[in-house]
Backbone as XML, in Angstrom:
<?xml version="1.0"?>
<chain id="A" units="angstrom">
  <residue number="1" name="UNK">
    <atom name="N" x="8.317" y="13.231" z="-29.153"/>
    <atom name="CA" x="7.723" y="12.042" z="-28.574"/>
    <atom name="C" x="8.217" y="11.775" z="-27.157"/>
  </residue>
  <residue number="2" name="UNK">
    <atom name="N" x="8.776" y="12.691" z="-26.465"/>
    <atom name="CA" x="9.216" y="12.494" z="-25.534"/>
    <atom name="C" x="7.964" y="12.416" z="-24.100"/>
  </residue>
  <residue number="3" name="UNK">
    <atom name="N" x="6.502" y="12.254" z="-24.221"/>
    <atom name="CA" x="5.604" y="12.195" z="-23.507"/>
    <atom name="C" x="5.123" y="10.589" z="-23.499"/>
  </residue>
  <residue number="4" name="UNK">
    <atom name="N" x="5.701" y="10.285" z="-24.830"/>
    <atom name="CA" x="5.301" y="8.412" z="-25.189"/>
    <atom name="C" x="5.968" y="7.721" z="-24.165"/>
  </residue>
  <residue number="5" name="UNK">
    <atom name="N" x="5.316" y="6.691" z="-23.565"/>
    <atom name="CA" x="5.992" y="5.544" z="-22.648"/>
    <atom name="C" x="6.130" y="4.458" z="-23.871"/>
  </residue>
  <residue number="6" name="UNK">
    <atom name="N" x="7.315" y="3.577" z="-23.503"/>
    <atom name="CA" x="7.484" y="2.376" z="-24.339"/>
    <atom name="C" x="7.893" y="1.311" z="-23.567"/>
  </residue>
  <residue number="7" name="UNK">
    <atom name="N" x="7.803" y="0.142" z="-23.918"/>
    <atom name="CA" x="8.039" y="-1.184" z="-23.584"/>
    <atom name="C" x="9.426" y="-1.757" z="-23.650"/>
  </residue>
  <residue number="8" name="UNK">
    <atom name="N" x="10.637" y="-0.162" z="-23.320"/>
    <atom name="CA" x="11.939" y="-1.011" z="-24.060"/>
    <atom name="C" x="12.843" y="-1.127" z="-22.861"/>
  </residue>
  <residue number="9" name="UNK">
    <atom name="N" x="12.671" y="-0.913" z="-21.767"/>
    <atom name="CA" x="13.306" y="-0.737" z="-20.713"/>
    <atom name="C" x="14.287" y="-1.898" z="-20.695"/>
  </residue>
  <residue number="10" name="UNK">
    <atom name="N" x="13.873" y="-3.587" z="-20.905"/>
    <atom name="CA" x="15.451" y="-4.448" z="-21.629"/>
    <atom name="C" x="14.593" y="-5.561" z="-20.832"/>
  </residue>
  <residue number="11" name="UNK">
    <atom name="N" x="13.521" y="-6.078" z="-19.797"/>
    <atom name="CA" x="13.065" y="-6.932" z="-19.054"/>
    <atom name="C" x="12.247" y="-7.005" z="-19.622"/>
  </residue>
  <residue number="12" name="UNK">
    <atom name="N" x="11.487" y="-8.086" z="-20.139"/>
    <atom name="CA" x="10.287" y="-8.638" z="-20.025"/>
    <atom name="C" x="9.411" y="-8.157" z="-19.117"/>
  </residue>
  <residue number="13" name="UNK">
    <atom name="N" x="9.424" y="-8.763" z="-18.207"/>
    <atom name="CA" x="8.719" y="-8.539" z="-17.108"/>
    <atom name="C" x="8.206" y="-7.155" z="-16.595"/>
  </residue>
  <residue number="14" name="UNK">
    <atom name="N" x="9.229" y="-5.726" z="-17.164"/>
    <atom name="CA" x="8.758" y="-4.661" z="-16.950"/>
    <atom name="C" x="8.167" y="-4.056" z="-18.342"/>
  </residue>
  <residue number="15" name="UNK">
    <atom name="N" x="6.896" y="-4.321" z="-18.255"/>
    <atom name="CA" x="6.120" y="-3.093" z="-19.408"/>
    <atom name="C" x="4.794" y="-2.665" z="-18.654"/>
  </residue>
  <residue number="16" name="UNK">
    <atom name="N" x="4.527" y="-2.263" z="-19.770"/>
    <atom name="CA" x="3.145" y="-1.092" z="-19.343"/>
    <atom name="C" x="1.516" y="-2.191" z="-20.124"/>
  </residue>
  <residue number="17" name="UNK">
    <atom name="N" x="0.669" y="-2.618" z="-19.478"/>
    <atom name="CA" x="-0.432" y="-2.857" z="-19.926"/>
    <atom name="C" x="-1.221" y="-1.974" z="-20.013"/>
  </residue>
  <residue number="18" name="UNK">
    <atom name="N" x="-2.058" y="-1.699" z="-21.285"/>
    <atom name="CA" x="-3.130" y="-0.974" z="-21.050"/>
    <atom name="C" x="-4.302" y="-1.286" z="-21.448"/>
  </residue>
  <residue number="19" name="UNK">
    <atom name="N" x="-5.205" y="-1.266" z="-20.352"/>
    <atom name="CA" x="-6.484" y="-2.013" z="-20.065"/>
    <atom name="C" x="-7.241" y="-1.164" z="-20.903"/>
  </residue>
  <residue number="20" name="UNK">
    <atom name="N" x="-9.156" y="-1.648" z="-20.820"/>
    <atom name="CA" x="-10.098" y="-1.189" z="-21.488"/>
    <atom name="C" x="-10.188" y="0.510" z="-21.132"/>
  </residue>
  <residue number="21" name="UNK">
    <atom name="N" x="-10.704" y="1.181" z="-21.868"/>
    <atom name="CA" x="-11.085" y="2.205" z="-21.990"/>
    <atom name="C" x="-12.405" y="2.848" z="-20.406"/>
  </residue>
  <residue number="22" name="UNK">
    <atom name="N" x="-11.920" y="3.227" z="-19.603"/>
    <atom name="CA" x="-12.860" y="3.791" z="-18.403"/>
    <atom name="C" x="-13.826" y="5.005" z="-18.517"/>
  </residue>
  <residue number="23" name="UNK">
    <atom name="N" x="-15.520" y="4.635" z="-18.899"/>
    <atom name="CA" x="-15.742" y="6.312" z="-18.816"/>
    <atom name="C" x="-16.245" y="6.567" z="-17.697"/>
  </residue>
  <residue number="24" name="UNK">
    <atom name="N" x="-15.839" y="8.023" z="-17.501"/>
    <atom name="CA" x="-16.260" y="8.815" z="-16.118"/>
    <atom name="C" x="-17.934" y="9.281" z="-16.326"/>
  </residue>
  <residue number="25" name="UNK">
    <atom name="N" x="-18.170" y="9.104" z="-15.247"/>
    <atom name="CA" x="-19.298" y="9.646" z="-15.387"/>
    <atom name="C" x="-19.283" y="11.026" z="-14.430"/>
  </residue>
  <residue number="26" name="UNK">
    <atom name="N" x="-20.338" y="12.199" z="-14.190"/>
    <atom name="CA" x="-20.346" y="13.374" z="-14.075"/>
    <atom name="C" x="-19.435" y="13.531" z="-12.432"/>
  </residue>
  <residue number="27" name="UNK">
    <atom name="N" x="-19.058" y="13.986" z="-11.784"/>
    <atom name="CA" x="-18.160" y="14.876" z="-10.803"/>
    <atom name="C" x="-17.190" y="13.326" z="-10.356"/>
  </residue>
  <residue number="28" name="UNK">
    <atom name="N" x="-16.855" y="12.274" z="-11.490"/>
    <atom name="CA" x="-15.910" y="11.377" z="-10.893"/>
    <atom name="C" x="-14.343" y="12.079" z="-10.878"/>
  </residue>
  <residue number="29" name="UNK">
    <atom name="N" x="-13.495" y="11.332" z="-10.141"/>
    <atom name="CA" x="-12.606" y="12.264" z="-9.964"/>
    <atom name="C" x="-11.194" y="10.724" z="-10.034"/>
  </residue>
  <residue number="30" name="UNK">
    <atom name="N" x="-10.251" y="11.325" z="-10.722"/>
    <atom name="CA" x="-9.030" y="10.881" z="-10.971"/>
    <atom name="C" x="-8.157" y="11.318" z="-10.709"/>
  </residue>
  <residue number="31" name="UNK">
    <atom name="N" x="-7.143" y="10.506" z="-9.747"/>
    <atom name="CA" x="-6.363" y="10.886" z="-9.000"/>
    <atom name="C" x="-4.880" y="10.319" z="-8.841"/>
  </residue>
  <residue number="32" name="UNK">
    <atom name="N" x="-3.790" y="10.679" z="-9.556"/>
    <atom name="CA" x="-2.728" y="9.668" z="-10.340"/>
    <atom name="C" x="-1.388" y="10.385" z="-9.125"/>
  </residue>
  <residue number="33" name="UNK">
    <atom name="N" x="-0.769" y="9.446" z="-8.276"/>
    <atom name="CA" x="-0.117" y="10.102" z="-7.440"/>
    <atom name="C" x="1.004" y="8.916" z="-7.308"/>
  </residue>
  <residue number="34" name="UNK">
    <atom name="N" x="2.232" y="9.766" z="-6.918"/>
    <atom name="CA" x="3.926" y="9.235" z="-6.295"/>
    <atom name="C" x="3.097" y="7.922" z="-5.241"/>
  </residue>
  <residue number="35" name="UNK">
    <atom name="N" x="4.204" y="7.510" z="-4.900"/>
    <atom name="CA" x="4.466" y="6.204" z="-3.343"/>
    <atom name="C" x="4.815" y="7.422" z="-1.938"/>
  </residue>
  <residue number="36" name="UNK">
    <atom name="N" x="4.778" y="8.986" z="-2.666"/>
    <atom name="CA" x="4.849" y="9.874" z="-1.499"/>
    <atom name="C" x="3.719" y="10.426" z="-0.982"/>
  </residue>
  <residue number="37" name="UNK">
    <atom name="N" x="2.633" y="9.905" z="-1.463"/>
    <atom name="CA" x="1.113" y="9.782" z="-1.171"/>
    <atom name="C" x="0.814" y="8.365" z="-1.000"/>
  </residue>
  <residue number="38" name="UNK">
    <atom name="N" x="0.994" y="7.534" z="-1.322"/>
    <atom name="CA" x="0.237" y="6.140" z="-0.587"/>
    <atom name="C" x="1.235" y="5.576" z="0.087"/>
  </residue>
  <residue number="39" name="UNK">
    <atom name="N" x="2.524" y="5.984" z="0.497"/>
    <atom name="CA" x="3.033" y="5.617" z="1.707"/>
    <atom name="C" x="3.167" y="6.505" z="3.065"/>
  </residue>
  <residue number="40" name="UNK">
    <atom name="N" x="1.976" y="7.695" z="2.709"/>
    <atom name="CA" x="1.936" y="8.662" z="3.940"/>
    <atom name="C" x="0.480" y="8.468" z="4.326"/>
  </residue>
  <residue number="41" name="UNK">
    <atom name="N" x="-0.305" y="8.754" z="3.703"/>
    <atom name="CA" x="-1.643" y="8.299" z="3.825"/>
    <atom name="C" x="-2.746" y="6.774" z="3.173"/>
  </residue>
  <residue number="42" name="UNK">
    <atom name="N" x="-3.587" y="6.753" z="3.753"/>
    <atom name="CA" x="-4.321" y="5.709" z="3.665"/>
    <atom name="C" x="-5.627" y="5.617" z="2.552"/>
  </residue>
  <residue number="43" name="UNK">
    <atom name="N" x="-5.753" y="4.990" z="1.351"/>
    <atom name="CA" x="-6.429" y="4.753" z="0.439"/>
    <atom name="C" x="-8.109" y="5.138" z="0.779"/>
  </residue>
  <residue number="44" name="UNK">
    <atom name="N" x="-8.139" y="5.170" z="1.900"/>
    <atom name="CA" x="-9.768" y="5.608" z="2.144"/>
    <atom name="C" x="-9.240" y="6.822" z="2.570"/>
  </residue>
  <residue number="45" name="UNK">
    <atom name="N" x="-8.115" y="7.596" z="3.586"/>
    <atom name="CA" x="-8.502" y="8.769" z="3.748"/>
    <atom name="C" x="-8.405" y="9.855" z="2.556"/>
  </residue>
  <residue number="46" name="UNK">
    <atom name="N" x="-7.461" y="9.326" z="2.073"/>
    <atom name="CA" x="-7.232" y="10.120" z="1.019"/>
    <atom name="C" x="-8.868" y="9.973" z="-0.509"/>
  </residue>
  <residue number="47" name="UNK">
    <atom name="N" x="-9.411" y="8.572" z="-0.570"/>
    <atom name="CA" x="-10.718" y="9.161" z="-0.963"/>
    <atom name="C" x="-11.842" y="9.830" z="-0.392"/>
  </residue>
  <residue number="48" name="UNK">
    <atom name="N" x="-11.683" y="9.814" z="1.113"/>
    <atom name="CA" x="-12.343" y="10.997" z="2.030"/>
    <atom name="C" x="-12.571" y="12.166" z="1.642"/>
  </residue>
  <residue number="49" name="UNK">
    <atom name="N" x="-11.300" y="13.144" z="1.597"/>
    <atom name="CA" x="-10.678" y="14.047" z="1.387"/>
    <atom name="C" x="-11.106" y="14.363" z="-0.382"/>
  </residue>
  <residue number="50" name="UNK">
    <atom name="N" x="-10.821" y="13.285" z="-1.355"/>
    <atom name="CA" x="-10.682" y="13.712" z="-2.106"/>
    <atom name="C" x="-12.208" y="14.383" z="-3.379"/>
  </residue>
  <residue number="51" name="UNK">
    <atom name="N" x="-13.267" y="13.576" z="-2.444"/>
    <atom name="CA" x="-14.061" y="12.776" z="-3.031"/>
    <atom name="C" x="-15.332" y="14.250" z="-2.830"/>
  </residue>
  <residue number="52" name="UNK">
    <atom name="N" x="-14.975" y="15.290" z="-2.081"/>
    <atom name="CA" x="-16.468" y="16.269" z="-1.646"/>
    <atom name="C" x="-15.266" y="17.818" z="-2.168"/>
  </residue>
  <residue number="53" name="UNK">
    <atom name="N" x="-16.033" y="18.364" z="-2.568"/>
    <atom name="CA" x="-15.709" y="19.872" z="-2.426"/>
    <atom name="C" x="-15.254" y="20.253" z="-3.538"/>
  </residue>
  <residue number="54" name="UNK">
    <atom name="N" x="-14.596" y="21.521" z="-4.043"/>
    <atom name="CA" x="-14.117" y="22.268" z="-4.792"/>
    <atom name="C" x="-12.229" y="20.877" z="-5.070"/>
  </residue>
  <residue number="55" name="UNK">
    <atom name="N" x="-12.304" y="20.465" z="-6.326"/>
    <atom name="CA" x="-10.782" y="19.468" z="-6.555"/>
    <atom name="C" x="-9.457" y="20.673" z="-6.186"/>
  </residue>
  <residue number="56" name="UNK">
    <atom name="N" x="-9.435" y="21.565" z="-6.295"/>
    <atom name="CA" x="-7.969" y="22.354" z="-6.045"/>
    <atom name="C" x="-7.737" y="22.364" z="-4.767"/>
  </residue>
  <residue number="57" name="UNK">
    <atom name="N" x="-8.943" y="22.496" z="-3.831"/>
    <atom name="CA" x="-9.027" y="22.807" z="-2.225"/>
    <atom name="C" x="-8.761" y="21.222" z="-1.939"/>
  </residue>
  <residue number="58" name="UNK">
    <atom name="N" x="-9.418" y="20.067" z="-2.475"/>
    <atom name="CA" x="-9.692" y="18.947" z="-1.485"/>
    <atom name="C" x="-7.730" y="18.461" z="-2.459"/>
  </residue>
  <residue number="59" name="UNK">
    <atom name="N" x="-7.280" y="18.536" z="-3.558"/>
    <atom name="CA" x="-5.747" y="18.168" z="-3.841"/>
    <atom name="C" x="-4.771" y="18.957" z="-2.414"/>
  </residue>
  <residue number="60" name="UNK">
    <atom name="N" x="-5.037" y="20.192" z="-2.499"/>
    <atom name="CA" x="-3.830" y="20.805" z="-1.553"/>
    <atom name="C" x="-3.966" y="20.242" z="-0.360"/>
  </residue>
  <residue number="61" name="UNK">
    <atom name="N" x="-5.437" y="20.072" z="0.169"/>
    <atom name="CA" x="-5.607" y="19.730" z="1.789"/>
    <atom name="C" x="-4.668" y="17.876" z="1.284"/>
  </residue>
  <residue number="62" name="UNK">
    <atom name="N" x="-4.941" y="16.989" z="0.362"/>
    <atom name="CA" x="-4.752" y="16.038" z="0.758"/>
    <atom name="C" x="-3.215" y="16.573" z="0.824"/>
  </residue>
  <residue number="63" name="UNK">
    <atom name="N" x="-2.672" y="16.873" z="0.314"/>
    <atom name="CA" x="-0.911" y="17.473" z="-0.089"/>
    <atom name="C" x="-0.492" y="17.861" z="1.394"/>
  </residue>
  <residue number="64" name="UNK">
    <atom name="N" x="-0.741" y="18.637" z="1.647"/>
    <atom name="CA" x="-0.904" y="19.080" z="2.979"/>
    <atom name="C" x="-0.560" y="17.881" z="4.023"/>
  </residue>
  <residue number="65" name="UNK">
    <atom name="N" x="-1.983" y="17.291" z="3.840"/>
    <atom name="CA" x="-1.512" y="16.213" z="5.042"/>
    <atom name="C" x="-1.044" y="14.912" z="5.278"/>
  </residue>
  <residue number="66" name="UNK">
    <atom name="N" x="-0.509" y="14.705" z="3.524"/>
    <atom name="CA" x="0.689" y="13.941" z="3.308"/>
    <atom name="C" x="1.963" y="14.575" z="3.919"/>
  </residue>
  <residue number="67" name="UNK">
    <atom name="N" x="2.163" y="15.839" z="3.841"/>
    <atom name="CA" x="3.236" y="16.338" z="4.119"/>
    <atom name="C" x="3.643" y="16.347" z="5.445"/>
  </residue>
  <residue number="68" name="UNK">
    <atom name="N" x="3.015" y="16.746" z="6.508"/>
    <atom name="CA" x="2.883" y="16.480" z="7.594"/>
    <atom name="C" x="2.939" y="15.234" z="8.487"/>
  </residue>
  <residue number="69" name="UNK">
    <atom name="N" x="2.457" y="13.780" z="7.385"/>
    <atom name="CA" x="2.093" y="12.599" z="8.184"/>
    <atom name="C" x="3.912" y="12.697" z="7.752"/>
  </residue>
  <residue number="70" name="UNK">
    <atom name="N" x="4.836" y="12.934" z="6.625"/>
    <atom name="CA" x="6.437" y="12.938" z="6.229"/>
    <atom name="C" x="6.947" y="13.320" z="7.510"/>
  </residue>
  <residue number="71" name="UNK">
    <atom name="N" x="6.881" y="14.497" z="8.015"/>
    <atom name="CA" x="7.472" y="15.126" z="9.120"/>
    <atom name="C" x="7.523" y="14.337" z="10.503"/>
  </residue>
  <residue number="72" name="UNK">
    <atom name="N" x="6.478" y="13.402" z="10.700"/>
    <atom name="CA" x="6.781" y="12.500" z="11.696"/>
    <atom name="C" x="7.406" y="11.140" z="11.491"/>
  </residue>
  <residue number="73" name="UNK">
    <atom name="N" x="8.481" y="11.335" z="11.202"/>
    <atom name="CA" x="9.468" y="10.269" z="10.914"/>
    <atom name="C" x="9.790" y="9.508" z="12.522"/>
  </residue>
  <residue number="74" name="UNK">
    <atom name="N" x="9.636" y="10.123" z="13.348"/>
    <atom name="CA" x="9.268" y="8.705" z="14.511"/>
    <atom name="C" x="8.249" y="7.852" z="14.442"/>
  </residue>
  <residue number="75" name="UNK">
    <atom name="N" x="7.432" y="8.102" z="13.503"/>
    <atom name="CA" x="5.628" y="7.375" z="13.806"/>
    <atom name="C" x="6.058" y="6.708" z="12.612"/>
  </residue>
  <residue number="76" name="UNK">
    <atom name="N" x="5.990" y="5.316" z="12.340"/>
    <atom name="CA" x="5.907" y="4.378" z="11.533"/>
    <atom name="C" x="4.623" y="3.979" z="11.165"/>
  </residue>
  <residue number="77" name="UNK">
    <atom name="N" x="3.627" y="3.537" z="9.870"/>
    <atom name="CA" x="4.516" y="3.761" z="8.666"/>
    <atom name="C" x="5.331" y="4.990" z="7.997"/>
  </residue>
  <residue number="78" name="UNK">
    <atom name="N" x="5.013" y="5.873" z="7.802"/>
    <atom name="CA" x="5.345" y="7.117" z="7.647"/>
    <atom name="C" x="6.639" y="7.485" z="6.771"/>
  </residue>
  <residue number="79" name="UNK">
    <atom name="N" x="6.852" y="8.142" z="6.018"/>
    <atom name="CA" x="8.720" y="8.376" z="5.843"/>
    <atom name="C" x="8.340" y="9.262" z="4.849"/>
  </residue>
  <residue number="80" name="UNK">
    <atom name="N" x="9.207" y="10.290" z="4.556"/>
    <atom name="CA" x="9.683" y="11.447" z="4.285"/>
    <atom name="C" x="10.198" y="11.046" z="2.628"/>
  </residue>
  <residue number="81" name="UNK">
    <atom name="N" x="9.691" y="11.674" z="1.929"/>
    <atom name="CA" x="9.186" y="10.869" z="0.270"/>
    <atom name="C" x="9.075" y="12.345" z="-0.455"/>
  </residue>
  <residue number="82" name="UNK">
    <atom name="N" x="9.360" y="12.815" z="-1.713"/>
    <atom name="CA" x="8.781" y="13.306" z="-2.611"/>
    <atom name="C" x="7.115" y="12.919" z="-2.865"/>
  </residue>
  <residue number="83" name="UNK">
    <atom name="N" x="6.559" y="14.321" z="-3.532"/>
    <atom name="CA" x="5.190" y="14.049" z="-3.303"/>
    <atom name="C" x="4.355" y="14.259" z="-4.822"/>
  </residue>
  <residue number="84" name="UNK">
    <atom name="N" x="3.746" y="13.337" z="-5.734"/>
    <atom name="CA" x="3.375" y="13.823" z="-7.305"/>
    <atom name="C" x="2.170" y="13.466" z="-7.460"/>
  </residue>
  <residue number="85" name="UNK">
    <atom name="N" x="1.745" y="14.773" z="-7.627"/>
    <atom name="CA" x="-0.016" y="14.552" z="-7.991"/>
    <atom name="C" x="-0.602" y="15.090" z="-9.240"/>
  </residue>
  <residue number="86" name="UNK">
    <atom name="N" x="-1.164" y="14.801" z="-9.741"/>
    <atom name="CA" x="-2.386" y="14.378" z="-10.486"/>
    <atom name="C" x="-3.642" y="14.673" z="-10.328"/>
  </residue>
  <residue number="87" name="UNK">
    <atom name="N" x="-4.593" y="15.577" z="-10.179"/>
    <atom name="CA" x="-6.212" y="15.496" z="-9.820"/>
    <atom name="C" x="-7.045" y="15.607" z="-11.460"/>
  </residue>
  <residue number="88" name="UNK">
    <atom name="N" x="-7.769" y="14.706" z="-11.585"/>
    <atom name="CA" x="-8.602" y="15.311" z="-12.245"/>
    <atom name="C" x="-10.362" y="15.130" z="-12.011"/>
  </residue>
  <residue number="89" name="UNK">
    <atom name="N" x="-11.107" y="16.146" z="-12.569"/>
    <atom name="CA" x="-13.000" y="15.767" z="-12.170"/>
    <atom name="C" x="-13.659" y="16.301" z="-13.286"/>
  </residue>
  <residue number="90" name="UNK">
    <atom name="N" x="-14.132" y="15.136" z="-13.764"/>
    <atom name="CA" x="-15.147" y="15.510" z="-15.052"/>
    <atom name="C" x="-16.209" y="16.376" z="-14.410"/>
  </residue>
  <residue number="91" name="UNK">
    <atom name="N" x="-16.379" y="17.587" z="-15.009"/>
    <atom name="CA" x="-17.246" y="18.754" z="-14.246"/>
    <atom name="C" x="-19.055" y="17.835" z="-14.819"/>
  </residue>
  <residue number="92" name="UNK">
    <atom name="N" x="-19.097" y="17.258" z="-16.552"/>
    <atom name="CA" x="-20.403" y="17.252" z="-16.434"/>
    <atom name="C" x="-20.699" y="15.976" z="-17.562"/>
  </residue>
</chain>
């Protein structure tokens, strides 16, 4: 059972809700990622990117240029983060 999340962490305040049931409909795409993706890139570019093409090509390119926006640690917002992704696309 070590894949189960639970509600025992010792706070109230920290648990897990889980909402209604979402169905996908045909080439929707799900995309479950670290704070080392939405604190490098921006919620529309990254559905830009994520949203046309072959999912393995449009995951690495976004990976990619999360990684890169990391490397400019002079340019604020930006910062240098571990990176965890997730893609998925109902083919039909």
């Amino acid at each position: 059972d070590r894949h189960v999340v639970f509600n025992v962490v010792g706070d109230a305040s920290m648990r897990i809700e889980i909402g209604p049931t979402l169905h996908l409909a045909a080439r929707d795409t799900v995309l479950i990622a670290s704070d080392g993706l939405s604190d490098n890139m921006a919620t529309p570019q990254v559905v830009e990117y994520m949203r046309k093409g072959p999912l393995a090509s449009s995951a690495t390119r976004v990976c990619q240029l999360a990684s890169q926006q990391m490397m400019q640690t002079e340019l604020q917002p930006f910062k240098p983060d571990d990176l965890t992704m997730i893609a998925f696309r109902r083919i039909n």
